[in-house]
PDB file of C-alpha atoms in Angstrom:
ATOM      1  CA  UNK A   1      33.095  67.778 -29.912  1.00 62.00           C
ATOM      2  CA  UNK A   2      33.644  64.015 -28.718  1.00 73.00           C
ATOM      3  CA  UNK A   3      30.426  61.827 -28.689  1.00 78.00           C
ATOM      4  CA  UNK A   4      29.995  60.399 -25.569  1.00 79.00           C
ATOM      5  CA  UNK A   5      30.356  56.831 -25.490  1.00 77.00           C
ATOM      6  CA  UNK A   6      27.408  55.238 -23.980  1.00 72.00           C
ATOM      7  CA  UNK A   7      27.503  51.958 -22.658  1.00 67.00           C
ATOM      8  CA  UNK A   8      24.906  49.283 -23.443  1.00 67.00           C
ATOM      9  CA  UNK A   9      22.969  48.966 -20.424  1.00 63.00           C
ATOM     10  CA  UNK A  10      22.846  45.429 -19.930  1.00 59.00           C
ATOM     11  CA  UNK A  11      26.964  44.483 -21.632  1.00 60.00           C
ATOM     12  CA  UNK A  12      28.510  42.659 -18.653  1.00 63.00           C
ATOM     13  CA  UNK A  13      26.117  43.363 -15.887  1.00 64.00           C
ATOM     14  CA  UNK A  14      23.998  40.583 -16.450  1.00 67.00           C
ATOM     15  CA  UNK A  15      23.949  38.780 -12.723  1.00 69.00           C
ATOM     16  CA  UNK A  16      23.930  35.357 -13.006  1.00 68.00           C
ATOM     17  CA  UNK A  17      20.415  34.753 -11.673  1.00 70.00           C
ATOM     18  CA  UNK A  18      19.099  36.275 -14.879  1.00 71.00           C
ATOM     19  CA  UNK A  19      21.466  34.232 -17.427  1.00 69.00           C
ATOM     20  CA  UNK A  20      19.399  31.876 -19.530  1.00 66.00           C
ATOM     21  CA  UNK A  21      22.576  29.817 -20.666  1.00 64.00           C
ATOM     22  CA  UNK A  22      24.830  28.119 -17.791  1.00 56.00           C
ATOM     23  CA  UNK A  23      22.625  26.513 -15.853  1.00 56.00           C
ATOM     24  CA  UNK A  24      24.227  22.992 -14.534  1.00 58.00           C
ATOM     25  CA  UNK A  25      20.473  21.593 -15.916  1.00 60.00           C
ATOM     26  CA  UNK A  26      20.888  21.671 -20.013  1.00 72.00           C
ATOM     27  CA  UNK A  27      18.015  20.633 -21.806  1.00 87.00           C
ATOM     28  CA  UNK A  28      17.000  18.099 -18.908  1.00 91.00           C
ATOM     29  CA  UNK A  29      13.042  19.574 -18.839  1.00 91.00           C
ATOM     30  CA  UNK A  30      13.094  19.355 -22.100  1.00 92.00           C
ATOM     31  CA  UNK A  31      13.961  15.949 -22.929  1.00 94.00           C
ATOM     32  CA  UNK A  32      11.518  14.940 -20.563  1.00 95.00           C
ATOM     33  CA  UNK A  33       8.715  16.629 -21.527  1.00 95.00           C
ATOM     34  CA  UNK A  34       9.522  14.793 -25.633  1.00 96.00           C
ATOM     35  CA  UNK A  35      10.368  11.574 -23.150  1.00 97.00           C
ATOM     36  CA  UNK A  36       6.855  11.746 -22.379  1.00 97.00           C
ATOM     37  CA  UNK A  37       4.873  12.175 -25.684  1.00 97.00           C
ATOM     38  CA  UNK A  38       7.137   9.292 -26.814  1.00 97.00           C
ATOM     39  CA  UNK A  39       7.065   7.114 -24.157  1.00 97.00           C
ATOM     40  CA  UNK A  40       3.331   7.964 -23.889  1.00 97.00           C
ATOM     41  CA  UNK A  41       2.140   6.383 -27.686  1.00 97.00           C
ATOM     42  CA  UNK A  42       4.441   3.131 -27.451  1.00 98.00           C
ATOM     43  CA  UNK A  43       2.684   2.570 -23.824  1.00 97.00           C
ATOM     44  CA  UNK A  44      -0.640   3.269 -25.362  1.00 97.00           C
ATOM     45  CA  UNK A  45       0.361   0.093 -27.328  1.00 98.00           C
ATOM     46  CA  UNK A  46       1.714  -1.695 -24.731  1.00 97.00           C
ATOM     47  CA  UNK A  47      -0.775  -1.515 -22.189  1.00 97.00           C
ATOM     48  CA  UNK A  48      -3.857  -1.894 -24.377  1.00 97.00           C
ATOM     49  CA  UNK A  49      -2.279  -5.009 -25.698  1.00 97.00           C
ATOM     50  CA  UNK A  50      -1.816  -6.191 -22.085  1.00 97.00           C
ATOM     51  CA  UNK A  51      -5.230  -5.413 -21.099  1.00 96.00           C
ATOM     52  CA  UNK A  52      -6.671  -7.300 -23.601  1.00 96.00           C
ATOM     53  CA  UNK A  53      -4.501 -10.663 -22.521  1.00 95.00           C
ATOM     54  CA  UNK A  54      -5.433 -10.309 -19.011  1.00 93.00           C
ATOM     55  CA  UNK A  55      -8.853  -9.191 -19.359  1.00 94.00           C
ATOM     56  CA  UNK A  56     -10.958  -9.536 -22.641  1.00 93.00           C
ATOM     57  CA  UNK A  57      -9.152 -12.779 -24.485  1.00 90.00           C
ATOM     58  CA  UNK A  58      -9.991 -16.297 -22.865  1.00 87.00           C
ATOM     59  CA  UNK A  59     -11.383 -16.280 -19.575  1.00 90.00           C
ATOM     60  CA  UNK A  60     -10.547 -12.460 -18.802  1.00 90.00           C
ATOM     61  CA  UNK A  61      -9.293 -12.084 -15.366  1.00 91.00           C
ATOM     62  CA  UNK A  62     -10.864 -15.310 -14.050  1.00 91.00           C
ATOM     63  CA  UNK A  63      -8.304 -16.677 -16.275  1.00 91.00           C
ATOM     64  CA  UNK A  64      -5.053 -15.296 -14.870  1.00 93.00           C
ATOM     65  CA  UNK A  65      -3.528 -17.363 -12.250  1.00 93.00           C
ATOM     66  CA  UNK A  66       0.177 -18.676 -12.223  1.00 93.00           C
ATOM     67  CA  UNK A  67       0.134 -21.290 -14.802  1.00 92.00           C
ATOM     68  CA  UNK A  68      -1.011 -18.217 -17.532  1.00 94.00           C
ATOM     69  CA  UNK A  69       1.805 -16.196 -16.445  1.00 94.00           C
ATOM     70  CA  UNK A  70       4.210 -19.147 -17.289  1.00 93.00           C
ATOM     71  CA  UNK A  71       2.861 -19.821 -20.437  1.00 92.00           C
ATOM     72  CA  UNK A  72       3.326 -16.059 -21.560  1.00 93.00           C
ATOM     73  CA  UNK A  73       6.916 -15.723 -20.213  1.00 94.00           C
ATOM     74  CA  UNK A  74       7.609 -19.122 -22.068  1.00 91.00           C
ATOM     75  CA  UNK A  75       7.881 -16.803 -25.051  1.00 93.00           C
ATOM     76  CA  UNK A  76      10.606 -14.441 -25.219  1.00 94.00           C
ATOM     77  CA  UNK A  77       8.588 -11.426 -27.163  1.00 96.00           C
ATOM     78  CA  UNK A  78       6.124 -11.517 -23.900  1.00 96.00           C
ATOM     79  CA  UNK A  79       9.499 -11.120 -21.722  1.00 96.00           C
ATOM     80  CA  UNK A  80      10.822  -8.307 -24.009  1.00 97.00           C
ATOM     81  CA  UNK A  81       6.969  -6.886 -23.475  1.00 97.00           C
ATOM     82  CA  UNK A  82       6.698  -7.399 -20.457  1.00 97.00           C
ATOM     83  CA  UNK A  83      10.340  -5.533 -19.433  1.00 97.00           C
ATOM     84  CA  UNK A  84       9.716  -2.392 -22.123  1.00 98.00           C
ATOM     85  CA  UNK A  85       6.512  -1.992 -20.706  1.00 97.00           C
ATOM     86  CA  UNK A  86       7.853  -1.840 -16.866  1.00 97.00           C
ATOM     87  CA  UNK A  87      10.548   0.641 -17.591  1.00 98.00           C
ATOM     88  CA  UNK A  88       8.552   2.912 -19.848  1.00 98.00           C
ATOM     89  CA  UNK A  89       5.583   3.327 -17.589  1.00 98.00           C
ATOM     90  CA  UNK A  90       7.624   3.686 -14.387  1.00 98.00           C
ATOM     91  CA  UNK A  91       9.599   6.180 -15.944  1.00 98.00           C
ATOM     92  CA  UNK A  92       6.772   7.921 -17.506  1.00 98.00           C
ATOM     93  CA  UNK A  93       4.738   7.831 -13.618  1.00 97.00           C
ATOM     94  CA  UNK A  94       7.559   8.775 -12.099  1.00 98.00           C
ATOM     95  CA  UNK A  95       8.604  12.050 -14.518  1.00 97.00           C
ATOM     96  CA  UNK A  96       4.721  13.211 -13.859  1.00 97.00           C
ATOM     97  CA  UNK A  97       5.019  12.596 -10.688  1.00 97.00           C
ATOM     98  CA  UNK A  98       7.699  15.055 -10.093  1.00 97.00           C
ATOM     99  CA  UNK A  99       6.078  17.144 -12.044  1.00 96.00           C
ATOM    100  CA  UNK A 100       3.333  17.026  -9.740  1.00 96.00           C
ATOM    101  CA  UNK A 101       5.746  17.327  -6.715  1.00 96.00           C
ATOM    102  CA  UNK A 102       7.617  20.237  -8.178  1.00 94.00           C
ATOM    103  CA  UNK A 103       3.954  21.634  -8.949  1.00 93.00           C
ATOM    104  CA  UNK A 104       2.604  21.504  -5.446  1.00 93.00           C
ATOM    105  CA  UNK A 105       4.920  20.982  -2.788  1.00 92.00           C
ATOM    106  CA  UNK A 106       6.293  24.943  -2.037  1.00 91.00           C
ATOM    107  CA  UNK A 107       8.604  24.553   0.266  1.00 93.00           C
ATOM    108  CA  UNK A 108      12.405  23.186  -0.817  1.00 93.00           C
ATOM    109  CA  UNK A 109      12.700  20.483   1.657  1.00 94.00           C
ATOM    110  CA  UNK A 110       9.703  18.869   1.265  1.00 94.00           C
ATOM    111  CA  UNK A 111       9.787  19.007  -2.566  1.00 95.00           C
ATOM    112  CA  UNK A 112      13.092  17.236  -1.669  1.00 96.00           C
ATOM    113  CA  UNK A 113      12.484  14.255   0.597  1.00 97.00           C
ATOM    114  CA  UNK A 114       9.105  13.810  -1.913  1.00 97.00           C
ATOM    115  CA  UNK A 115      11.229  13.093  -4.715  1.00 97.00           C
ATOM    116  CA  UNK A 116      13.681  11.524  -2.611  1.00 97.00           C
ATOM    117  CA  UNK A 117      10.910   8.442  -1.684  1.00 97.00           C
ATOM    118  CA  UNK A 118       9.937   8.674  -5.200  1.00 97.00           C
ATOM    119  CA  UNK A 119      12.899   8.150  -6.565  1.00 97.00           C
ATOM    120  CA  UNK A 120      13.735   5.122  -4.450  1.00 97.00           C
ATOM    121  CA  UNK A 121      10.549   3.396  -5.161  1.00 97.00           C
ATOM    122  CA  UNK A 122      11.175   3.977  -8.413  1.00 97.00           C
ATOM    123  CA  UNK A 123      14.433   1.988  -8.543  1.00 98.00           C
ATOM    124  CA  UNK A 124      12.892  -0.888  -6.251  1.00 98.00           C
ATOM    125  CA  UNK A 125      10.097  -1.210  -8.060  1.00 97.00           C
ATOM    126  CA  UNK A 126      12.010  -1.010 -12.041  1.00 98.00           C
ATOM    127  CA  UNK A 127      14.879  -3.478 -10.604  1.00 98.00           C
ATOM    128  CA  UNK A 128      12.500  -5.573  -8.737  1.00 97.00           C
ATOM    129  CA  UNK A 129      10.367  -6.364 -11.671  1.00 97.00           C
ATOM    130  CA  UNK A 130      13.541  -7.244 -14.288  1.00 97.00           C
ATOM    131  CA  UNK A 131      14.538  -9.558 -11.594  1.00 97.00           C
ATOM    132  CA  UNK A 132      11.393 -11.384 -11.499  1.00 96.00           C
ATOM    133  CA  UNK A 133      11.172 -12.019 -15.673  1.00 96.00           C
ATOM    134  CA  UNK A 134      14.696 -12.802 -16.159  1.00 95.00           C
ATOM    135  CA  UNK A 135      14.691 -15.230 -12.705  1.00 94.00           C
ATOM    136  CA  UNK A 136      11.500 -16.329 -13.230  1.00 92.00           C
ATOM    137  CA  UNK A 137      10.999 -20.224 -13.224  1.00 89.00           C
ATOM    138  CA  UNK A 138       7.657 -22.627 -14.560  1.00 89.00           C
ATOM    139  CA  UNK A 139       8.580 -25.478 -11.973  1.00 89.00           C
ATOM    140  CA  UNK A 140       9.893 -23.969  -9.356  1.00 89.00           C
ATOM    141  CA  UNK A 141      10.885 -26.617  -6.139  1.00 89.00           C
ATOM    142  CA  UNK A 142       9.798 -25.212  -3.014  1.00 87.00           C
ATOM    143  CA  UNK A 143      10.917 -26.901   0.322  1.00 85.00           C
ATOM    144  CA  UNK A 144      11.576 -29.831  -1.616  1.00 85.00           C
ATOM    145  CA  UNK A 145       8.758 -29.681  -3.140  1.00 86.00           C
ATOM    146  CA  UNK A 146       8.325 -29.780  -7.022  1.00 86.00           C
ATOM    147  CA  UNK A 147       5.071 -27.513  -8.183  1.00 87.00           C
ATOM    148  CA  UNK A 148       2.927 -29.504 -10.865  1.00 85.00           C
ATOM    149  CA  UNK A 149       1.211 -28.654 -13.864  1.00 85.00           C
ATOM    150  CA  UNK A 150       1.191 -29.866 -17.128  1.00 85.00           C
ATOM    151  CA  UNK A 151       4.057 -28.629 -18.852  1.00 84.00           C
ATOM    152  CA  UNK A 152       6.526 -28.904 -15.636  1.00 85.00           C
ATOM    153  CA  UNK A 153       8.509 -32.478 -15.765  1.00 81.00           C
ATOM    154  CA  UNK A 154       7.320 -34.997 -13.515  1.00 72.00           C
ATOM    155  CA  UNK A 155       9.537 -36.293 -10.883  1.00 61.00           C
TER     156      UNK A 155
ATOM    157  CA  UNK B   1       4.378  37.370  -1.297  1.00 55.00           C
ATOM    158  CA  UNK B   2       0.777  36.709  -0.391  1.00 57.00           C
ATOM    159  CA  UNK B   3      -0.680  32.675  -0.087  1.00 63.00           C
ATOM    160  CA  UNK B   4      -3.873  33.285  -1.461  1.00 62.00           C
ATOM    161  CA  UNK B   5      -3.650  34.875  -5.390  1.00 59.00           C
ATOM    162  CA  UNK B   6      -6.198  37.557  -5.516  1.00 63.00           C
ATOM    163  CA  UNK B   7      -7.503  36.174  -9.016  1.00 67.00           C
ATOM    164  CA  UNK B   8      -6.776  32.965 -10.832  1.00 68.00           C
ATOM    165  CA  UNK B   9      -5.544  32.132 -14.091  1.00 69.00           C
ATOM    166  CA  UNK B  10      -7.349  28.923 -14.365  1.00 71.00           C
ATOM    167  CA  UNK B  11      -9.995  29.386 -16.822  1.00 73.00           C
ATOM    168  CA  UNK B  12     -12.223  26.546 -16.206  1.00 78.00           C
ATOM    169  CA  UNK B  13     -13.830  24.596 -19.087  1.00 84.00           C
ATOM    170  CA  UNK B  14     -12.486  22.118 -21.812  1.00 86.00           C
ATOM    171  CA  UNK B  15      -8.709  22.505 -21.363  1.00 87.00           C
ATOM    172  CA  UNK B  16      -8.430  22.989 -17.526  1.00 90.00           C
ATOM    173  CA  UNK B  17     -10.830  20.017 -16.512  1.00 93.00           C
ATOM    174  CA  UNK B  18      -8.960  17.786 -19.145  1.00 94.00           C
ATOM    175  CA  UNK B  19      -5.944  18.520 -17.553  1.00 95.00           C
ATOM    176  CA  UNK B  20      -6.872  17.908 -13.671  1.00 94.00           C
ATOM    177  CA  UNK B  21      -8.594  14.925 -15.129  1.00 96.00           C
ATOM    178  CA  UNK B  22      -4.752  13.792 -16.838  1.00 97.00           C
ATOM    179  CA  UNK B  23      -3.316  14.440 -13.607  1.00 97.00           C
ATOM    180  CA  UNK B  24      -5.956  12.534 -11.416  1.00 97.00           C
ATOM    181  CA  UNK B  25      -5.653   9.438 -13.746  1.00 97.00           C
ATOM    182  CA  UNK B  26      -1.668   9.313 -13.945  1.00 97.00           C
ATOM    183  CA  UNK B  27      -1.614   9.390  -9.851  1.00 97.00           C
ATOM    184  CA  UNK B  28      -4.380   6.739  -9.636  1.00 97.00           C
ATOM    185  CA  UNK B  29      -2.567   4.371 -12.465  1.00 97.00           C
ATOM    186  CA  UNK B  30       0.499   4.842 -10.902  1.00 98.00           C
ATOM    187  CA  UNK B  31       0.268   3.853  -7.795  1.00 97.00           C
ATOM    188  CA  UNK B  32      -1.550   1.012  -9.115  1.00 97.00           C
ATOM    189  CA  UNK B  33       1.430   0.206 -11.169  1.00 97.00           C
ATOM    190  CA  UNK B  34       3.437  -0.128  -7.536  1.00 97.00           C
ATOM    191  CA  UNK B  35       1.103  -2.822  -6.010  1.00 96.00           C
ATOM    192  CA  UNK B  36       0.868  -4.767  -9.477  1.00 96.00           C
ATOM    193  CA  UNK B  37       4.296  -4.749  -9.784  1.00 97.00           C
ATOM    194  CA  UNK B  38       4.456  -6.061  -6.212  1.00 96.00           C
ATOM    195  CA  UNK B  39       1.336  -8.862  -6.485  1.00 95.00           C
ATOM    196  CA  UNK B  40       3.236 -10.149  -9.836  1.00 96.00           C
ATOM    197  CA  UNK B  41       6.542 -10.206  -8.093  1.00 96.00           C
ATOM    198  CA  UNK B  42       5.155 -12.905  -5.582  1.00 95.00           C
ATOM    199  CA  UNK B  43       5.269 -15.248  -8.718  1.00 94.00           C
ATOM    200  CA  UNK B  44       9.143 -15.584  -7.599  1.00 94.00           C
ATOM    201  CA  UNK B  45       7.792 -16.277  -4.174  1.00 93.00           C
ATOM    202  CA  UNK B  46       5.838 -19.370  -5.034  1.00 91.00           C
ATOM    203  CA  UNK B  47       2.823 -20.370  -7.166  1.00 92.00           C
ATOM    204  CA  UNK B  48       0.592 -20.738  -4.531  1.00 92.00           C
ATOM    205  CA  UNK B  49       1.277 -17.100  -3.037  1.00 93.00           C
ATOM    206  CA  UNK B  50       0.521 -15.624  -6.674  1.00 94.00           C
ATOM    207  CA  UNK B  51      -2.599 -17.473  -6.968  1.00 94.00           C
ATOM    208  CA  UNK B  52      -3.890 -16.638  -3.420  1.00 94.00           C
ATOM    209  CA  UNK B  53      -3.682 -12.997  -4.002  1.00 94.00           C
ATOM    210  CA  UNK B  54      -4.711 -13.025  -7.802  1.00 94.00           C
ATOM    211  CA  UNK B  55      -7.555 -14.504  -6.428  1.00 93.00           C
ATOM    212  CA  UNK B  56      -8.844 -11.232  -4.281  1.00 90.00           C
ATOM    213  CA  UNK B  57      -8.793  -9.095  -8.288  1.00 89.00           C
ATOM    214  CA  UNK B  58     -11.461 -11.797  -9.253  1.00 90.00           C
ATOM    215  CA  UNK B  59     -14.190 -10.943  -6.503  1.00 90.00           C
ATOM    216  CA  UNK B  60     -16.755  -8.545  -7.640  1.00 91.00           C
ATOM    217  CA  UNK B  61     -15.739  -5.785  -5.359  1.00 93.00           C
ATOM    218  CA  UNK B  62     -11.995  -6.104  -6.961  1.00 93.00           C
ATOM    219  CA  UNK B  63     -14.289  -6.264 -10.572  1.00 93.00           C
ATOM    220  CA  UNK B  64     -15.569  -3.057 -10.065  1.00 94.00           C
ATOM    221  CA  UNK B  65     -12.075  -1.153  -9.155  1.00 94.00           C
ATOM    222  CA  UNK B  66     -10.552  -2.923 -12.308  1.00 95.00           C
ATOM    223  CA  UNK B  67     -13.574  -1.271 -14.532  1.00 96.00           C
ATOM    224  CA  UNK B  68     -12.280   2.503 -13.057  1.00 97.00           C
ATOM    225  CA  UNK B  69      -8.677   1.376 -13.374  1.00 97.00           C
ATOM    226  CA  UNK B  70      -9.274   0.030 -17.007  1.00 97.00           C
ATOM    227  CA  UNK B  71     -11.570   3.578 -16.997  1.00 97.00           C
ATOM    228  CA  UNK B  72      -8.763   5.822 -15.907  1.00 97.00           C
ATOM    229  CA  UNK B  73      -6.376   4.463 -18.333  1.00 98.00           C
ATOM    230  CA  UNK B  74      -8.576   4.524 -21.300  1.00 98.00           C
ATOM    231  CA  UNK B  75      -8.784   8.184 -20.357  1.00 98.00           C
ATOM    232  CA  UNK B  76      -5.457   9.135 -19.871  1.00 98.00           C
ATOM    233  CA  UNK B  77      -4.366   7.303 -22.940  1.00 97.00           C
ATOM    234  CA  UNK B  78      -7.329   9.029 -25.053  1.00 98.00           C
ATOM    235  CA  UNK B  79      -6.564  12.402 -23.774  1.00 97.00           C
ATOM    236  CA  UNK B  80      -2.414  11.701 -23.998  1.00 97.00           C
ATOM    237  CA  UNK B  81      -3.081  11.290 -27.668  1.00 97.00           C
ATOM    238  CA  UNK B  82      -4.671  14.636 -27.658  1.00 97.00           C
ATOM    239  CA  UNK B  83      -2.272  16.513 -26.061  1.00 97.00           C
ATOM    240  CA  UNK B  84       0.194  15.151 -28.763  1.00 97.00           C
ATOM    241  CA  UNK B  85      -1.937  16.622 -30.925  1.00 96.00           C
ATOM    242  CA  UNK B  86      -1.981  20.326 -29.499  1.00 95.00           C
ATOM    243  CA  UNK B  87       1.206  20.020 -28.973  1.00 95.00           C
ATOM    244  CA  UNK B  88       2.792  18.867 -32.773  1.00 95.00           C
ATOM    245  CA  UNK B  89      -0.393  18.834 -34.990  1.00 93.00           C
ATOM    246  CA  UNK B  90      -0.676  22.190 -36.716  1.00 92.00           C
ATOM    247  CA  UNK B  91      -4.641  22.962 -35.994  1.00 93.00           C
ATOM    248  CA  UNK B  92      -4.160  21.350 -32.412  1.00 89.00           C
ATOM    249  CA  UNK B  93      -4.739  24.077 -30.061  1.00 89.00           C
ATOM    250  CA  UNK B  94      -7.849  25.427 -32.359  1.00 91.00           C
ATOM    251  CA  UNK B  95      -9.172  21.945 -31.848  1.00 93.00           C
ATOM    252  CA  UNK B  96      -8.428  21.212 -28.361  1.00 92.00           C
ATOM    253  CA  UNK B  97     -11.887  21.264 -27.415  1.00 93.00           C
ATOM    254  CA  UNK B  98     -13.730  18.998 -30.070  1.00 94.00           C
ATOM    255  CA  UNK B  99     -10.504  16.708 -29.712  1.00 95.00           C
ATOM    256  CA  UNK B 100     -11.890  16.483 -25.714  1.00 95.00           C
ATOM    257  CA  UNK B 101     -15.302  15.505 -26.918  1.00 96.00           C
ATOM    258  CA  UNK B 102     -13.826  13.018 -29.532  1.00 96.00           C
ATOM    259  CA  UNK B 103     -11.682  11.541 -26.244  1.00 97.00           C
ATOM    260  CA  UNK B 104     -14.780  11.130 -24.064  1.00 97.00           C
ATOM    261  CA  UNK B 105     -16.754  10.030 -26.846  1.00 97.00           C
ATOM    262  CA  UNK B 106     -14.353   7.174 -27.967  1.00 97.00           C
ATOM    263  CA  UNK B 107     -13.711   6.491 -24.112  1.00 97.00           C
ATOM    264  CA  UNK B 108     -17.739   5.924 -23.826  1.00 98.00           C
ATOM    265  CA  UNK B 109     -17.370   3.710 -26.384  1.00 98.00           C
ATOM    266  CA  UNK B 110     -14.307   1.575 -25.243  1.00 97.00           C
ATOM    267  CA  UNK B 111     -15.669   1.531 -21.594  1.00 97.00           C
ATOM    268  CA  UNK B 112     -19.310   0.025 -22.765  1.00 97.00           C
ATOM    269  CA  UNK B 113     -17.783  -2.510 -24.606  1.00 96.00           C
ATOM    270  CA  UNK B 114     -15.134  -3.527 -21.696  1.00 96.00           C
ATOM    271  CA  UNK B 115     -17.960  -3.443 -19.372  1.00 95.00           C
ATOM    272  CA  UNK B 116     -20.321  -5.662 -21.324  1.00 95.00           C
ATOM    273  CA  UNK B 117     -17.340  -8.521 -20.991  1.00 94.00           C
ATOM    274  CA  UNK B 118     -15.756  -7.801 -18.095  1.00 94.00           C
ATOM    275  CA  UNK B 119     -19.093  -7.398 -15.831  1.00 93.00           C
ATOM    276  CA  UNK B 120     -19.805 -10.817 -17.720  1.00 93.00           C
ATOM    277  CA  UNK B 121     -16.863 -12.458 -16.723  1.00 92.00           C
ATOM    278  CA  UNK B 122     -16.634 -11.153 -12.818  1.00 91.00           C
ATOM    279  CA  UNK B 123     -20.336 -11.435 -11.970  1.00 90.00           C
ATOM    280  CA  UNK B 124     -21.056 -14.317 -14.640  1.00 83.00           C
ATOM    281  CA  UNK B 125     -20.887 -18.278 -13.515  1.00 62.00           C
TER     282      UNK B 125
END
């Protein structure tokens, strides 16, 4: 007598919905969430560094007007700072912010127009804030008009 | 599928209130991070408009909001660390809950002595 051949119950009737491999998103949730412990110790860094600038050394916040954001960008390594700490901490908001969106908001299209004005803020805000410390200028001439301070050239 | 879950998962204590407190924080310093990016922006503007609106973070009112801002980073930097910790550290989870009394204890710390100066500085001569 023949034994019956029995067929696995699962060979080739897997439907895709229940695949784990396929999926048009790779490892995307995955690199975020390691994007996020890194990301999350260099800005530790960053910003405690930046709070102590603006508000422990010299005159703390009484001390920040124009003039002491001139004399920081006058060194590169506080423009460097200044741009890895803008990218890293809108990109590390912005991931747990979707997170957050993805966490709460049930229904498909509002989870997508959320993300959709988060998104775009997101790139405002990042390419805003390059523009302004690569563009930015000590003396600037407004209306004719040359600003003074000490270290600008007098006219 | 029914709205309302008959039970809840959440279990409450240590890990659950550290997390709404991570997720509280990151909203709040984030959308702070939107207006500073904005206020410093107006240096390209001119240095009169940057100095006219720096001027409103030195009032006391301002003073106070930059103590829970500097507060709510402190925290979510503290507790970040720790959830490193669970997460790659070996004896992590075991630990999660001392680690959350080492965070608040270290943020007490941090936030007395940025209150001592920065109180001084906003509210001083």
């Amino acid at each position: 007598m023949a034994n019956p051949v029995i067929e696995s119950p699962r060979s080739g009737r897997v439907a895709p919905e229940y695949t784990r491999r396929g999926s048009s998103k790779g490892n995307f949730e995955m690199l975020a969430w390691l994007f996020m412990r890194v990301s999350g110790i260099i800005l530790v860094v960053l910003i405690f560094v930046h709070l102590w600038t603006s508000l422990i050394d010299g005159e703390g916040i009484k001390g920040v007007d124009f003039g002491f954001v001139a004399g920081k960008w006058a060194d590169p390594v506080w423009q460097i700072w200044d741009l890895v700490m803008l990218w890293l901490a809108m990109l590390h908001g912005t991931n747990g912010v979707r997170t957050i969106i993805n966490d709460y908001a049930e229904k498909d299209s509002t989870r997508f127009w959320l993300k959709s004005v988060l998104y775009a803020s997101t790139v405002v805000i990042i390419v805003l804030g390059t523009l302004v410390i690569f563009t930015f200028d000590p003396c600037p001439v407004i209306d004719g008009v040359a600003h003074v301070a000490p270290y600008c050239p007098a006219l | 599928m029914p709205k309302t879950p008959a039970g809840t998962l959440y279990r409450g204590r240590e890990g659950m209130w550290s997390w709404v407190a991570h997720r509280i924080t990151g909203v709040v310093i984030f959308f702070f991070l939107l207006v500073h990016v904005l206020d410093t922006s107006l240096v390209r503007v001119s240095p009169e408009a940057y100095d006219a609106v720096i001027a409103a973070y030195k009032n006391p009112i301002m003073g106070l909001g930059e103590l829970g801002l500097v507060g709510a980073i402190v925290f979510h930097a503290f507790n970040g660390l720790r959830v490193i910790l669970i997460d790659f550290w070996k004896k992590g989870p075991k630990y999660q809950r001392q680690l959350l009394w080492s965070v608040i204890g270290l943020w007490f710390v941090t936030m007395v002595a940025f209150s001592i100066r920065h109180l001084s500085v906003v509210f001083g001569g």
